Short mmCIF file of C-alpha atoms in Angstrom, two decimals:
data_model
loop_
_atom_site.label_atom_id
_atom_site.label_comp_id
_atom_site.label_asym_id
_atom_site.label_seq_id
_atom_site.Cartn_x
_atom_site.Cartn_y
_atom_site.Cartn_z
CA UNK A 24 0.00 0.00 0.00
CA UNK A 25 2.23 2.78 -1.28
CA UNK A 26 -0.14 5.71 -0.13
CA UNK A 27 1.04 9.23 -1.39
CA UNK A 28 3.86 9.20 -3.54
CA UNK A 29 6.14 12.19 -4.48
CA UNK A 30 8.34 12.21 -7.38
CA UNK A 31 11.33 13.40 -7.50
CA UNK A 32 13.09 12.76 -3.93
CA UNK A 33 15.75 15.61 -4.85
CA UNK A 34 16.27 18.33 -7.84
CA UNK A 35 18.50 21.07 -7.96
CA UNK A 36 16.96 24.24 -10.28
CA UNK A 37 18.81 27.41 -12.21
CA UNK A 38 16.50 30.33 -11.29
CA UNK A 39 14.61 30.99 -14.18
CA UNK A 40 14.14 27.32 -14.31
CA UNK A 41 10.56 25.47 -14.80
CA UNK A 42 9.59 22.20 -13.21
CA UNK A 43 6.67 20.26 -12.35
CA UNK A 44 6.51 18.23 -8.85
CA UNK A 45 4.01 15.09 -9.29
CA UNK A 46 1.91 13.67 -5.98
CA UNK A 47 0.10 10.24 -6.32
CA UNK A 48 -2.60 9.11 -4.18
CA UNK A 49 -4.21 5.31 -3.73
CA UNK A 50 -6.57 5.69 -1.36
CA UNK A 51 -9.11 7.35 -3.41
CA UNK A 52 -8.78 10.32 -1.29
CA UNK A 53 -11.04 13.35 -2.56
CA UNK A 54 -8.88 15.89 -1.09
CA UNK A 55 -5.35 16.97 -1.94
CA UNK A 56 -2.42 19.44 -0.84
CA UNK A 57 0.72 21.05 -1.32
CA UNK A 58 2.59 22.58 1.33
CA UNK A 59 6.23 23.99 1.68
CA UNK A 60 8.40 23.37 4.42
CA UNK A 61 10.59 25.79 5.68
CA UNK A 62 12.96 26.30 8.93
CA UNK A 63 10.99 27.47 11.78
CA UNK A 64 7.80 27.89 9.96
CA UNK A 65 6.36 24.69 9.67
CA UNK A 66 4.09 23.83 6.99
CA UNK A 67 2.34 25.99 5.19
CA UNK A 68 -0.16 25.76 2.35
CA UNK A 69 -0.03 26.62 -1.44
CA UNK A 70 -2.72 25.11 -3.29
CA UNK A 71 -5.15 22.34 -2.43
CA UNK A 72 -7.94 20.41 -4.70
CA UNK A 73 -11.52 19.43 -3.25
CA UNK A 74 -11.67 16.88 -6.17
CA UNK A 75 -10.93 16.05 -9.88
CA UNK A 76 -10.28 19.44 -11.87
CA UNK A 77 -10.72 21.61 -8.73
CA UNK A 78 -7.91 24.04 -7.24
CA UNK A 79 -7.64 26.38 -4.80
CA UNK A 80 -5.36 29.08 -3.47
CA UNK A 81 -3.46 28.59 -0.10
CA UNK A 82 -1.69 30.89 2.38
CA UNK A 83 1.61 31.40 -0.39
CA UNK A 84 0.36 30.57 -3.73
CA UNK A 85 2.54 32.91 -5.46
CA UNK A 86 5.07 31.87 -8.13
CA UNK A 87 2.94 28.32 -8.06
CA UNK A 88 0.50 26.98 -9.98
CA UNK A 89 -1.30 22.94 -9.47
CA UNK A 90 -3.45 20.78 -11.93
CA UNK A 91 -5.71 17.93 -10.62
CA UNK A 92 -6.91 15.97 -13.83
CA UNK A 93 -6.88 12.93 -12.63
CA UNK A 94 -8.17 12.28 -8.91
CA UNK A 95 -4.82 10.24 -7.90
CA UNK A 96 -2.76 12.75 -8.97
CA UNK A 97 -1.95 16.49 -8.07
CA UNK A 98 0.60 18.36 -9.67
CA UNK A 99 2.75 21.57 -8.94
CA UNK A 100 4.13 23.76 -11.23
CA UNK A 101 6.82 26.23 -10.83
CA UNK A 102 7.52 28.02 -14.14
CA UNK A 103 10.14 30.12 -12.94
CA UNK A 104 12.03 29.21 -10.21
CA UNK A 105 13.58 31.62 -7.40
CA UNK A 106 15.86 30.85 -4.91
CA UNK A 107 12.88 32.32 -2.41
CA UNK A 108 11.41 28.63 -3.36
CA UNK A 109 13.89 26.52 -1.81
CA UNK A 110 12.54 24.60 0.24
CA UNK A 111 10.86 21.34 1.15
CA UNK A 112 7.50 20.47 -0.59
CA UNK A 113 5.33 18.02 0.44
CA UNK A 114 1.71 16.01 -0.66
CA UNK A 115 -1.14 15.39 1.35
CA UNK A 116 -4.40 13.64 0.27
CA UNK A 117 -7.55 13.30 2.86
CA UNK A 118 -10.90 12.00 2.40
CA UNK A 119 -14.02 14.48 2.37
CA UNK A 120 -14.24 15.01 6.04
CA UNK A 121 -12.56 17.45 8.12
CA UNK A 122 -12.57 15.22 11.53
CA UNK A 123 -10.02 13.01 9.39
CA UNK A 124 -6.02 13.21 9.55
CA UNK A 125 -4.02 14.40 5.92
CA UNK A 126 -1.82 11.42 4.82
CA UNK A 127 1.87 12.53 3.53
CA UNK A 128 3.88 12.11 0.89
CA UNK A 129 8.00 11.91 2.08
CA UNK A 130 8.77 15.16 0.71
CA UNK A 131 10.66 16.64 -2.73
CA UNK A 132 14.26 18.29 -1.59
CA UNK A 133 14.22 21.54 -4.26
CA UNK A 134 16.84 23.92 -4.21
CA UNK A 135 16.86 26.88 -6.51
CA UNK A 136 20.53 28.37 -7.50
CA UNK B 14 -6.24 35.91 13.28
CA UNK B 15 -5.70 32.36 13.47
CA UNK B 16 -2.77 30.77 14.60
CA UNK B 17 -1.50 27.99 16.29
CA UNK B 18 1.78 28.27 18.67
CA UNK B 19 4.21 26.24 19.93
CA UNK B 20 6.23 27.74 22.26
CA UNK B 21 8.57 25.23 23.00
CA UNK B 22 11.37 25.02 19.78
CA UNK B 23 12.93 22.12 21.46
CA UNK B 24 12.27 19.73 24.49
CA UNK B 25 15.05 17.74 26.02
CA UNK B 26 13.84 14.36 28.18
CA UNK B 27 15.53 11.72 30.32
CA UNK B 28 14.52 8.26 28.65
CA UNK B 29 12.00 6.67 30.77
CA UNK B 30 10.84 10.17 32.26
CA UNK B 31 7.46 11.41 31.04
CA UNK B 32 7.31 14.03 28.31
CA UNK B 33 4.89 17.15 27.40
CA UNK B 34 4.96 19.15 24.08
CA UNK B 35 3.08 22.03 24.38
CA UNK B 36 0.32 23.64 21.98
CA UNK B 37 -1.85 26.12 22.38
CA UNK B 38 -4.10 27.93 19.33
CA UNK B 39 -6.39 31.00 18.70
CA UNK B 40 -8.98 29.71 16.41
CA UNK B 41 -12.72 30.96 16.71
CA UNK B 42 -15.40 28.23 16.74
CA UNK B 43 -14.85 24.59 17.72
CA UNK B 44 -11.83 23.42 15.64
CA UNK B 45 -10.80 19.54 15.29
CA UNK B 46 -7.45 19.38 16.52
CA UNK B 47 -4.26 16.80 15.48
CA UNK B 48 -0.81 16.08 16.52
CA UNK B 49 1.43 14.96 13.80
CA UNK B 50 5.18 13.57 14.15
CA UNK B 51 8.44 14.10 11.55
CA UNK B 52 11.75 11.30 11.64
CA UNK B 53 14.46 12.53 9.61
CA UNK B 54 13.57 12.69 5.63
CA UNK B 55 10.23 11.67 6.25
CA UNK B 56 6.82 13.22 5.62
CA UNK B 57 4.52 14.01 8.92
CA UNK B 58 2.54 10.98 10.26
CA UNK B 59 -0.57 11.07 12.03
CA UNK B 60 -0.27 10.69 15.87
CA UNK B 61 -3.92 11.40 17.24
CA UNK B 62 -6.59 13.90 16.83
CA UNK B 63 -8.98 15.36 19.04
CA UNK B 64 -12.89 16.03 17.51
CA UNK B 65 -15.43 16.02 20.36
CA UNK B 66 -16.22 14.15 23.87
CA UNK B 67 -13.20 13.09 26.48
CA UNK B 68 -10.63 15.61 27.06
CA UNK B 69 -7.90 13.07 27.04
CA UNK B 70 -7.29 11.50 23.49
CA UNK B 71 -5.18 8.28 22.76
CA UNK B 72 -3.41 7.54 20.17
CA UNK B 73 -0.60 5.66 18.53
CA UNK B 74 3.45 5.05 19.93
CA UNK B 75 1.64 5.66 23.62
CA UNK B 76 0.87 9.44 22.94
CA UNK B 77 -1.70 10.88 24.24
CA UNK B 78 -2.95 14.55 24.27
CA UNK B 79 -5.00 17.08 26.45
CA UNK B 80 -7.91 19.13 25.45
CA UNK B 81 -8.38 22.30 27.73
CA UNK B 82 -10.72 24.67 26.04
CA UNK B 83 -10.79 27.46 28.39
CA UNK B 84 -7.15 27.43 28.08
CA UNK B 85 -7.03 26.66 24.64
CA UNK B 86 -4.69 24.05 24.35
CA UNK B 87 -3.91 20.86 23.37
CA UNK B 88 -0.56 19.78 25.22
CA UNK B 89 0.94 16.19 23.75
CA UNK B 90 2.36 13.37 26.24
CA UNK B 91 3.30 10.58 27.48
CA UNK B 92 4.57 8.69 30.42
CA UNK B 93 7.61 7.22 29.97
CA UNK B 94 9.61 8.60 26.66
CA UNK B 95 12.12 6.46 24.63
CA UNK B 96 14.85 7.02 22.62
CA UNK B 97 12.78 6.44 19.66
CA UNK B 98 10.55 9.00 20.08
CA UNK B 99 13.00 11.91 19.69
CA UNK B 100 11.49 13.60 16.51
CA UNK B 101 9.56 16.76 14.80
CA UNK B 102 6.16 17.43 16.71
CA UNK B 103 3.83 19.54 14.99
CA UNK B 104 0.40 20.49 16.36
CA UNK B 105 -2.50 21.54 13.77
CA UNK B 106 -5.55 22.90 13.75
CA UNK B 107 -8.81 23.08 11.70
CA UNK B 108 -11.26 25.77 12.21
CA UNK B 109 -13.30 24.38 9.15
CA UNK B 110 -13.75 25.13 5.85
CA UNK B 111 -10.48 23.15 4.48
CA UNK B 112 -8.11 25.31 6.66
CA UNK B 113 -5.83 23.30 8.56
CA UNK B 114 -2.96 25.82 10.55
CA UNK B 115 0.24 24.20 11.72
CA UNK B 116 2.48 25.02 14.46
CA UNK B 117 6.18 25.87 14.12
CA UNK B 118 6.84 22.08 15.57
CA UNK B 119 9.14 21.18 18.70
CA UNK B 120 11.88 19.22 18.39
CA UNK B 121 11.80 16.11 20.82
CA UNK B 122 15.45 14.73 21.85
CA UNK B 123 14.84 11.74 24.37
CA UNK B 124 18.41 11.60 25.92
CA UNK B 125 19.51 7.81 26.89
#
């Protein structure tokens, strides 16, 4: 039962640089997330998805942008990278209830030079 | 505006000693509330959660958490830590409406 899978592990960007981060869910989950992790700021949220080709805006969306076409899968998109998006990303799916914990993916490692 | 504290960045324990990692939040309404854990590399895994009824949750590892609401807090523990359990703690909040608010997360070290 692989759960929420993030791929890649690791990249290393130019600024100016575009790249798409891909999250895969198996547990049918409705709901989806993308957060960044940074030092002393925990987790915070850039886009999330209430279901198949639905998006939403989070507390730093800027510089981001997310697809959900298939319900397993939620992408990010950064289409020019700055070293201000360094960071940590991670996945989250849930199901369609808030009472219920967010599942989470083991992270993507980006650095932007 | 809503937020969620820890105020503890990092909590040093004797193994076998009990532990408490504190959380406190200023959220309107009747939130759900959640403790999560980090390891090294790893994304967060769910610990317990807190919805309605009995103050004192339960939840996996031996954890278990305390709902005050007139204090507003939701302080993690345990009685007797191990080594294993030094980690990332991060409490989190949901208000409703798809908005779940982390804390800043307190780093356990569970000294042999």
């Amino acid at each position: 039962n692989a759960g929420v899978t993030q791929t890649p592990k690791f990249r290393v960007l130019k600024t100016g640089q575009s790249m798409t981060l891909l999250c895969a869910q198996d547990m049918n989950h409705e709901y989806m997330y993308w957060y960044r992790q940074d030092p002393g700021m925990g987790l915070r949220l850039i886009h999330y998805s209430v279901g198949e080709g639905t998006t939403a805006k989070g507390e730093v969306p800027d510089g981001y942008n997310v697809s959900r076409l298939k319900k397993q899968n939620f992408l990010l998109g950064l289409e020019s990278a700055a070293p201000s998006q360094t960071s940590v990303y991670f996945c989250a799916s849930r199901e369609d209830r808030s009472d219920q914990p967010q599942h989470f993916g083991d992270g993507t490692r980006l650095s932007i030079l | 505006a809503q937020s969620v504290a820890q105020p503890e960045d990092q909590v040093n324990v004797a193994e076998g000693n009990p532990l408490t990692v504190k959380c406190t939040y200023s959220v309107s309404g009747n939130p759900y509330l959640f403790w999560y854990v980090q390891y090294p590399n790893r994304g967060l895994q769910f610990l317990l959660k807190y919805i309605t009824g009995d103050n004192l949750v339960k939840g996996s590892y031996g954890f278990e958490a305390e709902f005050n609401k007139s204090q507003t807090s939701f302080h993690l523990k345990k009685p007797s830590a191990l080594v294993s359990d030094s980690a990332l703690y991060f409490c989190a909040v949901e208000p409703g409406a798809n908005n779940l608010f982390f804390g800043t997360g307190t780093r356990l070290t569970v000294i042999p």
